[in-house]
Short mmCIF file of C-alpha atoms in Angstrom, two decimals:
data_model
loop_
_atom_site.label_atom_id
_atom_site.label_comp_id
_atom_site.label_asym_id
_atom_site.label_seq_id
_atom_site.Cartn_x
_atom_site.Cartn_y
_atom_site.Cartn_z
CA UNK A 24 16.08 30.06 -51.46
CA UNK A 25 13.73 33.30 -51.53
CA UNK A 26 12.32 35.24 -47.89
CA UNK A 27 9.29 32.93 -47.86
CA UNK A 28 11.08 29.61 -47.77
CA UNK A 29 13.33 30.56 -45.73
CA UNK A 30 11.16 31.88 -43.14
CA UNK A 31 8.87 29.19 -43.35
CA UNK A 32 12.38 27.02 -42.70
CA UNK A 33 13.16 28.73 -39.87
CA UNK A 34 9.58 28.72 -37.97
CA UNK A 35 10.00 24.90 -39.06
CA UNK A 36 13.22 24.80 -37.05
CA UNK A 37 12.18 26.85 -33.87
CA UNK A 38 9.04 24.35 -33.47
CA UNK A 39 11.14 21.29 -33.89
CA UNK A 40 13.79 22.49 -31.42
CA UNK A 41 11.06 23.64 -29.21
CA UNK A 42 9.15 20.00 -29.43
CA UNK A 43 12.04 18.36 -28.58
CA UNK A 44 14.30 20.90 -26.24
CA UNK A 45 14.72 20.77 -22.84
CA UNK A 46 10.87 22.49 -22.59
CA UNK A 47 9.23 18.84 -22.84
CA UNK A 48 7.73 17.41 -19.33
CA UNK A 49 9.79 15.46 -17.83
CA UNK A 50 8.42 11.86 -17.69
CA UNK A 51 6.67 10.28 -14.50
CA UNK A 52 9.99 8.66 -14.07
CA UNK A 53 11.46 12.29 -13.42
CA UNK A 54 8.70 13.28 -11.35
CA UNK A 55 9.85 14.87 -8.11
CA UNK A 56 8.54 13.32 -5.19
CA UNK A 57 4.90 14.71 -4.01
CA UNK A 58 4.52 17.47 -1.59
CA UNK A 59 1.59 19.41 0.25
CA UNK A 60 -1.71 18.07 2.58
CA UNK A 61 -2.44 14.94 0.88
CA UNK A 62 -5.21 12.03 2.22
CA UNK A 63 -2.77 9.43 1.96
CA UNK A 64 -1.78 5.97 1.48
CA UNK A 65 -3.36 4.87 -2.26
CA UNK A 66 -6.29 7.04 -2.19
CA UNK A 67 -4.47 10.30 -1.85
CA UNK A 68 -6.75 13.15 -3.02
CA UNK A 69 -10.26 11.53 -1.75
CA UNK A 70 -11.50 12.49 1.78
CA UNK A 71 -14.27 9.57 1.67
CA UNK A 72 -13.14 6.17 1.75
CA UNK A 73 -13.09 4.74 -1.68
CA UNK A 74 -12.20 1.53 -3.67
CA UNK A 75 -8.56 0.81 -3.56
CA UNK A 76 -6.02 -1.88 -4.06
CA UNK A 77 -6.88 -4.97 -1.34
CA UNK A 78 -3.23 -5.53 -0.29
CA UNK A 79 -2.01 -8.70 1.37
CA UNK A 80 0.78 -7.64 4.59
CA UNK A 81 2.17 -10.77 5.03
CA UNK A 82 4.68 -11.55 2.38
CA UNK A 83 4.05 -15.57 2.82
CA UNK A 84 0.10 -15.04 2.83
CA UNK A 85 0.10 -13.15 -0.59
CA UNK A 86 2.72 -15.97 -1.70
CA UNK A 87 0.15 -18.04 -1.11
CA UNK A 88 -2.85 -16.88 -2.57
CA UNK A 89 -0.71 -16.70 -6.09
CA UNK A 90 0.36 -20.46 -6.09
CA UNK A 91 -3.06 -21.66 -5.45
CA UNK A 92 -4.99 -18.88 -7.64
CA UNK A 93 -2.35 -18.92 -10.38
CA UNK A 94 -2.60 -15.53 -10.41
CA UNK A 95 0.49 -13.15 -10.70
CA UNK A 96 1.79 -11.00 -8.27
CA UNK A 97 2.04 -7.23 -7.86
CA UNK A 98 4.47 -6.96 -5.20
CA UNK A 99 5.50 -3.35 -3.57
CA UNK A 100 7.61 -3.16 -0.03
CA UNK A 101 6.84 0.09 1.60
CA UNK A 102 8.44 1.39 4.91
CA UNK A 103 5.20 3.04 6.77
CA UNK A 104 7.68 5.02 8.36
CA UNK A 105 9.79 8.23 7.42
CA UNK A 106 13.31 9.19 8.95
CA UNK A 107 11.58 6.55 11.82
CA UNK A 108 8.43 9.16 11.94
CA UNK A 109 5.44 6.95 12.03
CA UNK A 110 2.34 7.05 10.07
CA UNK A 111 3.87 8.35 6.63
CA UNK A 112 4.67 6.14 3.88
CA UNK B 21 4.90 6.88 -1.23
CA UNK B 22 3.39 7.34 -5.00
CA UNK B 23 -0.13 9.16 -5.50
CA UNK B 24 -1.01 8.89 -9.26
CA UNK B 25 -0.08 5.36 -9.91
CA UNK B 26 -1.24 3.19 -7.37
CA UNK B 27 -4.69 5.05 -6.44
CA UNK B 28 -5.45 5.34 -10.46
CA UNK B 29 -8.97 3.75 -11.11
CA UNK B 30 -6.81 1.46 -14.29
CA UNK B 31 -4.86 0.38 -12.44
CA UNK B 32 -6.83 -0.31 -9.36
CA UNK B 33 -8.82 -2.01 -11.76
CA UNK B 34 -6.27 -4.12 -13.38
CA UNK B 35 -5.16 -4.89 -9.97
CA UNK B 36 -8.16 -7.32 -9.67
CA UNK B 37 -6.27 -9.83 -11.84
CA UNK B 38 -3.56 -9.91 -9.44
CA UNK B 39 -2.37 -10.99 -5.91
CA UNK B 40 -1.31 -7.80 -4.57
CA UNK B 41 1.06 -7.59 -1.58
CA UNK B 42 2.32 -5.05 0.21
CA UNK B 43 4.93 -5.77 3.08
CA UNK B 44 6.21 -2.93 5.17
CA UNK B 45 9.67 -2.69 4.58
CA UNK B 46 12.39 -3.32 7.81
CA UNK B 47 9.77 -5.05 9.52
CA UNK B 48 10.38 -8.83 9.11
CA UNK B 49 13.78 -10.60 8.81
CA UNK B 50 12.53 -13.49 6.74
CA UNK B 51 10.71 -11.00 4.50
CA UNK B 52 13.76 -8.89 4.28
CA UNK B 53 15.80 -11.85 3.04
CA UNK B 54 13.23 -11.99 -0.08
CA UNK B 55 12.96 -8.58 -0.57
CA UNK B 56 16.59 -7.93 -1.24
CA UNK B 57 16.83 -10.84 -3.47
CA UNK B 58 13.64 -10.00 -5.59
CA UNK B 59 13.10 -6.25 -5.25
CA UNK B 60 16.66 -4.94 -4.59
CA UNK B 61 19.24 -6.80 -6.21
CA UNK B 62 20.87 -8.92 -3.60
CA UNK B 63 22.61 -6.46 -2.15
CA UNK B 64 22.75 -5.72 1.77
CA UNK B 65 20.48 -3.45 2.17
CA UNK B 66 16.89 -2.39 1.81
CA UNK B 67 15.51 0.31 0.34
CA UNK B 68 12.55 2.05 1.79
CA UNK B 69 10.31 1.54 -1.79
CA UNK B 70 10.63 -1.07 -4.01
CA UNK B 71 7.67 -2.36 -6.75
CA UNK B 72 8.02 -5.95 -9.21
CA UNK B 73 6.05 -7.87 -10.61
CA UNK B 74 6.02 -11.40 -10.47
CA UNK B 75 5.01 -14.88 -11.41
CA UNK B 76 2.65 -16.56 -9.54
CA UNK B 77 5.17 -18.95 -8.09
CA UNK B 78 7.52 -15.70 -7.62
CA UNK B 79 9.98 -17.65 -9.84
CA UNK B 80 10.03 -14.80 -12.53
CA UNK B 81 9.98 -11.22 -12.60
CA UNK B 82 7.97 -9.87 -14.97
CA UNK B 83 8.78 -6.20 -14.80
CA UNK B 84 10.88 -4.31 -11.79
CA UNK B 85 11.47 -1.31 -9.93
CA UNK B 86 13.66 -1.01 -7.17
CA UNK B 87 12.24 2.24 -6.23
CA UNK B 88 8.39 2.71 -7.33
CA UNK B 89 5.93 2.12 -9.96
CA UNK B 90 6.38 5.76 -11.56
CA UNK B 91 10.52 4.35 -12.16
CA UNK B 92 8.95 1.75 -14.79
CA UNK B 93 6.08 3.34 -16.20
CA UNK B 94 5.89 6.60 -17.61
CA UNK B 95 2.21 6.71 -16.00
CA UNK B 96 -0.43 5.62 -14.70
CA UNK B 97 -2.48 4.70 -17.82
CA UNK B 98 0.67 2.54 -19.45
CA UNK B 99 0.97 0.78 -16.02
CA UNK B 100 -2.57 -0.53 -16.09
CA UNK B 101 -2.25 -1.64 -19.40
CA UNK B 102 0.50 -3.39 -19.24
CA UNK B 103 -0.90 -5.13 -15.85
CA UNK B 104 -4.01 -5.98 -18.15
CA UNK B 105 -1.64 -7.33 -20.56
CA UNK B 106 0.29 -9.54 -17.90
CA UNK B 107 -2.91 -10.89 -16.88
CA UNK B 108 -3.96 -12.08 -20.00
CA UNK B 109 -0.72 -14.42 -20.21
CA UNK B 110 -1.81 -16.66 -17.44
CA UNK B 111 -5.08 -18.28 -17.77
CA UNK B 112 -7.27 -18.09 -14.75
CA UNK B 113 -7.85 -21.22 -12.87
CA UNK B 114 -11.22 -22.69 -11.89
CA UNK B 115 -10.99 -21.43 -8.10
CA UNK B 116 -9.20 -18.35 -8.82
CA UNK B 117 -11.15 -16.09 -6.08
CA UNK B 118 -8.73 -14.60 -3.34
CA UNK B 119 -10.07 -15.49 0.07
CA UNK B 120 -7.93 -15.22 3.16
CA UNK B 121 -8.06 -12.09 5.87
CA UNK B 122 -5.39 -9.53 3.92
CA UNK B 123 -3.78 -8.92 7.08
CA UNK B 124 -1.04 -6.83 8.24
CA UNK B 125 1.73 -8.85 10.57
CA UNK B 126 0.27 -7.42 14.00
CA UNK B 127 -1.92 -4.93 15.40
CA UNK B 128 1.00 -2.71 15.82
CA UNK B 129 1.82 -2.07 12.24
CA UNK B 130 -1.59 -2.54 11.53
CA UNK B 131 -2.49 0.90 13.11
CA UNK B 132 0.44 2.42 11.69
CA UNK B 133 -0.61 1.66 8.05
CA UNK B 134 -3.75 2.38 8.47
CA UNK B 135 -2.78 5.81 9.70
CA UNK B 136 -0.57 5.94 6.80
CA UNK B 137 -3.19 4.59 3.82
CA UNK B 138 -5.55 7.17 6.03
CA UNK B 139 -7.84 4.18 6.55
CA UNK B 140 -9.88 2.70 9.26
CA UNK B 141 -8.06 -0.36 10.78
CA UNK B 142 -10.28 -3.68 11.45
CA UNK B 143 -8.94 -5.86 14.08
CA UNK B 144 -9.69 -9.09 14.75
CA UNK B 145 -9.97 -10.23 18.16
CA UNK B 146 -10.48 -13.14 19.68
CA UNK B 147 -10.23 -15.33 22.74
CA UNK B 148 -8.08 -17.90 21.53
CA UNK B 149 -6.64 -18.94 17.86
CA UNK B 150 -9.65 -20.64 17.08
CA UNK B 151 -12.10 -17.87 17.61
CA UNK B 152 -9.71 -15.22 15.81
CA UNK B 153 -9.76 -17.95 12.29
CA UNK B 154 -13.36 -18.05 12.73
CA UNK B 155 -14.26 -14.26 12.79
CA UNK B 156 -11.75 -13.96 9.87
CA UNK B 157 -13.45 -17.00 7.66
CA UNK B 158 -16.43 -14.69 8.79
CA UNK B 159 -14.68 -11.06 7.02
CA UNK B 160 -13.20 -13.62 3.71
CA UNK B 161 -17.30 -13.77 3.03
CA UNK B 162 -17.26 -10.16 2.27
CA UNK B 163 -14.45 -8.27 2.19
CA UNK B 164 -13.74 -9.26 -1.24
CA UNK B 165 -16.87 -7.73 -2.18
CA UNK B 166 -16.16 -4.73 -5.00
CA UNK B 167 -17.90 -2.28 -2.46
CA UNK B 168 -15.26 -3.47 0.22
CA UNK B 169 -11.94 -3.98 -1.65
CA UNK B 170 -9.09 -2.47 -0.30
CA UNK B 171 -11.36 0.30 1.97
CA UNK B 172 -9.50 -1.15 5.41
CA UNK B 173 -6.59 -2.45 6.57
CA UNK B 174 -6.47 -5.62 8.94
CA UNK B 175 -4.84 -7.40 11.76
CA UNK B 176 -5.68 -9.81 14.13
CA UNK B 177 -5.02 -10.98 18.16
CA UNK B 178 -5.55 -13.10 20.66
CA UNK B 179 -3.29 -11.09 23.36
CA UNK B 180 -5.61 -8.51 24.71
CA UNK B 181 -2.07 -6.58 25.49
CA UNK B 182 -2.32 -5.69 21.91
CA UNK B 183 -5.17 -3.67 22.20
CA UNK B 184 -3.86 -1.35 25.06
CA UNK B 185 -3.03 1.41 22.74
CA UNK B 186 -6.59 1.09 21.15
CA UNK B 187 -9.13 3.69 23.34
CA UNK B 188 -11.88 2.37 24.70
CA UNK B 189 -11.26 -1.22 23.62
CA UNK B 190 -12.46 -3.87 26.52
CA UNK B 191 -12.16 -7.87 26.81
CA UNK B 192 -15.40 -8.16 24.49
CA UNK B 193 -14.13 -10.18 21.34
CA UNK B 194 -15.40 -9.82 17.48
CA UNK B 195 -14.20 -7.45 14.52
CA UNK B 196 -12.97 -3.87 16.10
CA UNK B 197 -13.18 -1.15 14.15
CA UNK B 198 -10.64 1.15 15.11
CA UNK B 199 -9.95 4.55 13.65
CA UNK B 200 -5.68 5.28 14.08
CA UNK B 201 -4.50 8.04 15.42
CA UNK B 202 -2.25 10.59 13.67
CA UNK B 203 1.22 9.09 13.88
CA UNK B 204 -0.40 5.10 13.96
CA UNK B 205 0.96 4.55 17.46
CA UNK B 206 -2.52 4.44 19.18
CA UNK B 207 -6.01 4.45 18.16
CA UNK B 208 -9.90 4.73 19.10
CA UNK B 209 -12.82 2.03 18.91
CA UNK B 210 -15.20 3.06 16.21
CA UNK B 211 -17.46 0.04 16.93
CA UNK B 212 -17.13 -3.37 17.87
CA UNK B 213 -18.95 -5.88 15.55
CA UNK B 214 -20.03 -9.29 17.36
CA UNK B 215 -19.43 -12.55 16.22
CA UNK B 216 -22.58 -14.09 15.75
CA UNK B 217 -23.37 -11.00 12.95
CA UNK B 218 -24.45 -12.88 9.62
CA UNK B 219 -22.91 -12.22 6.27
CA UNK B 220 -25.56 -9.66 4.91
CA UNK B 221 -25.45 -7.43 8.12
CA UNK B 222 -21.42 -7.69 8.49
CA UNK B 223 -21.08 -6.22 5.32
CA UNK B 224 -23.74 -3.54 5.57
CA UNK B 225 -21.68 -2.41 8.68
CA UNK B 226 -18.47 -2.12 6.78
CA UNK B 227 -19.85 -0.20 3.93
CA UNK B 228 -21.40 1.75 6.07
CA UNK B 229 -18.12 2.49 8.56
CA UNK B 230 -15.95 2.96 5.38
CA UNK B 231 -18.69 5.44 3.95
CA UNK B 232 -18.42 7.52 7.23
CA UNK B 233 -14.97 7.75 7.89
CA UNK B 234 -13.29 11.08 7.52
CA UNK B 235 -9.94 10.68 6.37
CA UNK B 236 -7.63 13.31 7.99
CA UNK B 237 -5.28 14.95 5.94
CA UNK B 238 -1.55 15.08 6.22
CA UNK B 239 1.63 17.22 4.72
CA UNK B 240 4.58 14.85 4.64
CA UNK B 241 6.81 17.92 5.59
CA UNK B 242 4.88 18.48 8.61
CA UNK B 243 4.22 14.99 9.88
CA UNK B 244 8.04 14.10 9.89
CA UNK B 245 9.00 17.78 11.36
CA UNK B 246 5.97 17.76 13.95
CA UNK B 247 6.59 14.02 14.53
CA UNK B 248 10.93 14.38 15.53
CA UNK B 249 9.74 17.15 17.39
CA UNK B 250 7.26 15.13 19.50
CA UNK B 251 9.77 12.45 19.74
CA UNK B 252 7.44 9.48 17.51
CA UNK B 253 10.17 6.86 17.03
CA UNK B 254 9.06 3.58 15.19
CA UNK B 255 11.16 0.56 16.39
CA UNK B 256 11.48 -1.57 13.49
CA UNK B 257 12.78 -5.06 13.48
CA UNK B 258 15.30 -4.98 10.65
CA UNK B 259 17.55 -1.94 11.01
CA UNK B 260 17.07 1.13 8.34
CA UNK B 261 20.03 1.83 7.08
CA UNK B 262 21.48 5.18 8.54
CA UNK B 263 21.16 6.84 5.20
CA UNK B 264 17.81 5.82 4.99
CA UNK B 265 16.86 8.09 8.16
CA UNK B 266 18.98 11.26 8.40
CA UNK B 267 21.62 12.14 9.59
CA UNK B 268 20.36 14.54 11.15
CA UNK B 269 17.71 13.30 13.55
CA UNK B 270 17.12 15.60 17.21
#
C-alpha cells in the first residue's frame, strides 16, 4: 500500500470511529432531565397561552370517552407535585 | 415533567386522534390500582411519571413507558408519527367527537395543575349538581373548539368551601376563571362568566382570557428549594413512596 492509500485509510478510519464513538448525542432516551426558568406544564417555552394537549383528569372519564369514540388512548400519570412541593410537575 | 415531547406541535397534533388522559399520580386509590397494573408493571408502587398507550377499551397496550414519552421515542417527531400511525389502525366511528368537561378530580388539584401546566384554571360552580352539569354541557359546546383545546384546566363544585382558597370568589355561580397562585394552593378570580352567556359569547371570553394570560415562569430548582423552605406540603391521598420524596426533607 503506497502514502496516499494509506492516508486516505486512515482519515477513513478516524471519521468512522469518530461517527460512531462515544462523541454521538446521546438519544432523547438519555436526555438528562430539564433544568432552568421554564413556562411549564406542556407548553414550556411559550409565555402566551397556546394550543396544547386537552387532557382528561379523571382516569374513568377519559375511559369513557375511548369506549364510546373508539378512539385510542394516550395515557400519562403525572404527580403535580415534587419531593411533596406543589405546583411542579 | 417532559418539555419537547408533549408540547411538540406533531404531536399535539396527532394527539387529536386520541383520548388523552392525564391523572395526577398518588391522588386516587382506585386510579392507583390501574395505574400500577397498566403503567407500572404490577408492582407496589407508583412511580411519579409513567406514559402508554392504549386501546380504546384499555385492553391492549400499544406502546409503554413506565417513566415518560422521551423513554420510548427517540423524539418528538418519531412520537407523532407513530401516534399518526396508531390512529390510522382504528377506524373512526360515526360520533367520534370528544364532548364531556375534561376535568380534574376537584378544585384542589385543579389549581395545583393549573399552576403546574402554568395555565388559567376554569371552575365550575354551581348551586347544586344540576346547575354544575348544565354550565359544563354549556363549556362541551366550545371548549373543543381548535382555538380552545387544551388552553385551561378544569374542575367543578357545588361546595362553596371549595372556593375559600380562590380570592375574591363570592356565592355568585357560573364558570370562574381563576388564575393559580405560585405553588397551586390558592388562587385569584380573573372573571366570573354567568350562566345564561350563549355559545358565541362564552367562547369569545375564553379566547380572549387565554390570549391575556401571562404565564409566570418557574425554575424547578427553585420552586422545590423556595417551596421546603416555605413549608408547601401537598397531602396526597395515596402515599409517595419515601424514595419518591427525599430523604432529606426540612
Amino acid at each position: 500500500m503506497n502514502p496516499k492509500s494509506q492516508f486516505i485509510s486512515f482519515v477513513t478510519l478516524v471519521a468512522i470511529v469518530f461517527m460512531h464513538g462515544p462523541w454521538i448525542e446521546p438519544s432523547a432516551a438519555q436526555l438528562a432531565p430539564p433544568t432552568g426558568a421554564s413556562f411549564g406544564g406542556s407548553m414550556p417555552g411559550s409565555k402566551q397561552v397556546v394550543p396544547g394537549i386537552a387532557w382528561f383528569g379523571v382516569l374513568e372519564d377519559g375511559l369513557e370517552q375511548a369506549k364510546r369514540t373508539g378512539k385510542p388512548i394516550l395515557l400519562v400519570s403525572a404527580a403535580p407535585q415534587c419531593s411533596g412541593v406543589p405546583g411542579m410537575w | 415533567m417532559d418539555r419537547s415531547f408533549l408540547s411538540d406541535a406533531g404531536v399535539i397534533k396527532a394527539s387529536r386522534d386520541f383520548v388523552c388522559i392525564r391523572t395526577a399520580t398518588y391522588e386516587d386509590k382506585q386510579e392507583a390500582k390501574f395505574l400500577k397494573k397498566t403503567l407500572f408493571g404490577g408492582g407496589d408502587d407508583l412511580r411519579n411519571f409513567g406514559f402508554s398507550i392504549l386501546s380504546p377499551d384499555a385492553s391492549r397496550k400499544l406502546k409503554q413507558s413506565n417513566r415518560g414519552p422521551n423513554f420510548a421515542y427517540q423524539d418528538a417527531g418519531q412520537m407523532g408519527a407513530d401516534l399518526r400511525r396508531i390512529a390510522k389502525q382504528y377506524s373512526q366511528q360515526k360520533d367520534d367527537a370528544i364532548h364531556g368537561l375534561p376535568q380534574m378530580k376537584n378544585v384542589r388539584l385543579g389549581l395545583n395543575v393549573a399552576s403546574c401546566d402554568g395555565l388559567p384554571c376554569i371552575v365550575v360552580h354551581g348551586k347544586d349538581n344540576a346547575e354544575v352539569d348544565r354550565l359544563a354541557k354549556k363549556l362541551d359546546q366550545v371548549i373543543w373548539d381548535d382555538d380552545l383545546m387544551g388552553k385551561f384546566i378544569y374542575a367543578s363544585t357545588s361546595n362553596r368551601v371549595d372556593l375559600k382558597p380562590v380570592q375574591g370568589s363570592t356565592r355568585k355561580t357560573g364558570i370562574l376563571v381563576i388564575a393559580p397562585n405560585e405553588y397551586g394552593t390558592q388562587g385569584r378570580m380573573i372573571e366570573t362568566i354567568g350562566g345564561d352567556v350563549g355559545p358565541s359569547a362564552l367562547k369569545q371570553a375564553l379566547v380572549k382570557l387565554a390570549d391575556n394570560y401571562a404565564r409566570p415562569s418557574k425554575s424547578h430548582g427553585s420552586h422545590v428549594r423556595y417551596g421546603r423552605r416555605n413549608g408547601e406540603d401537598w397531602k396526597t391521598e395515596v402515599p409517595v413512596p419515601d424514595r419518591r420524596r427525599g430523604n432529606n426533607r426540612r
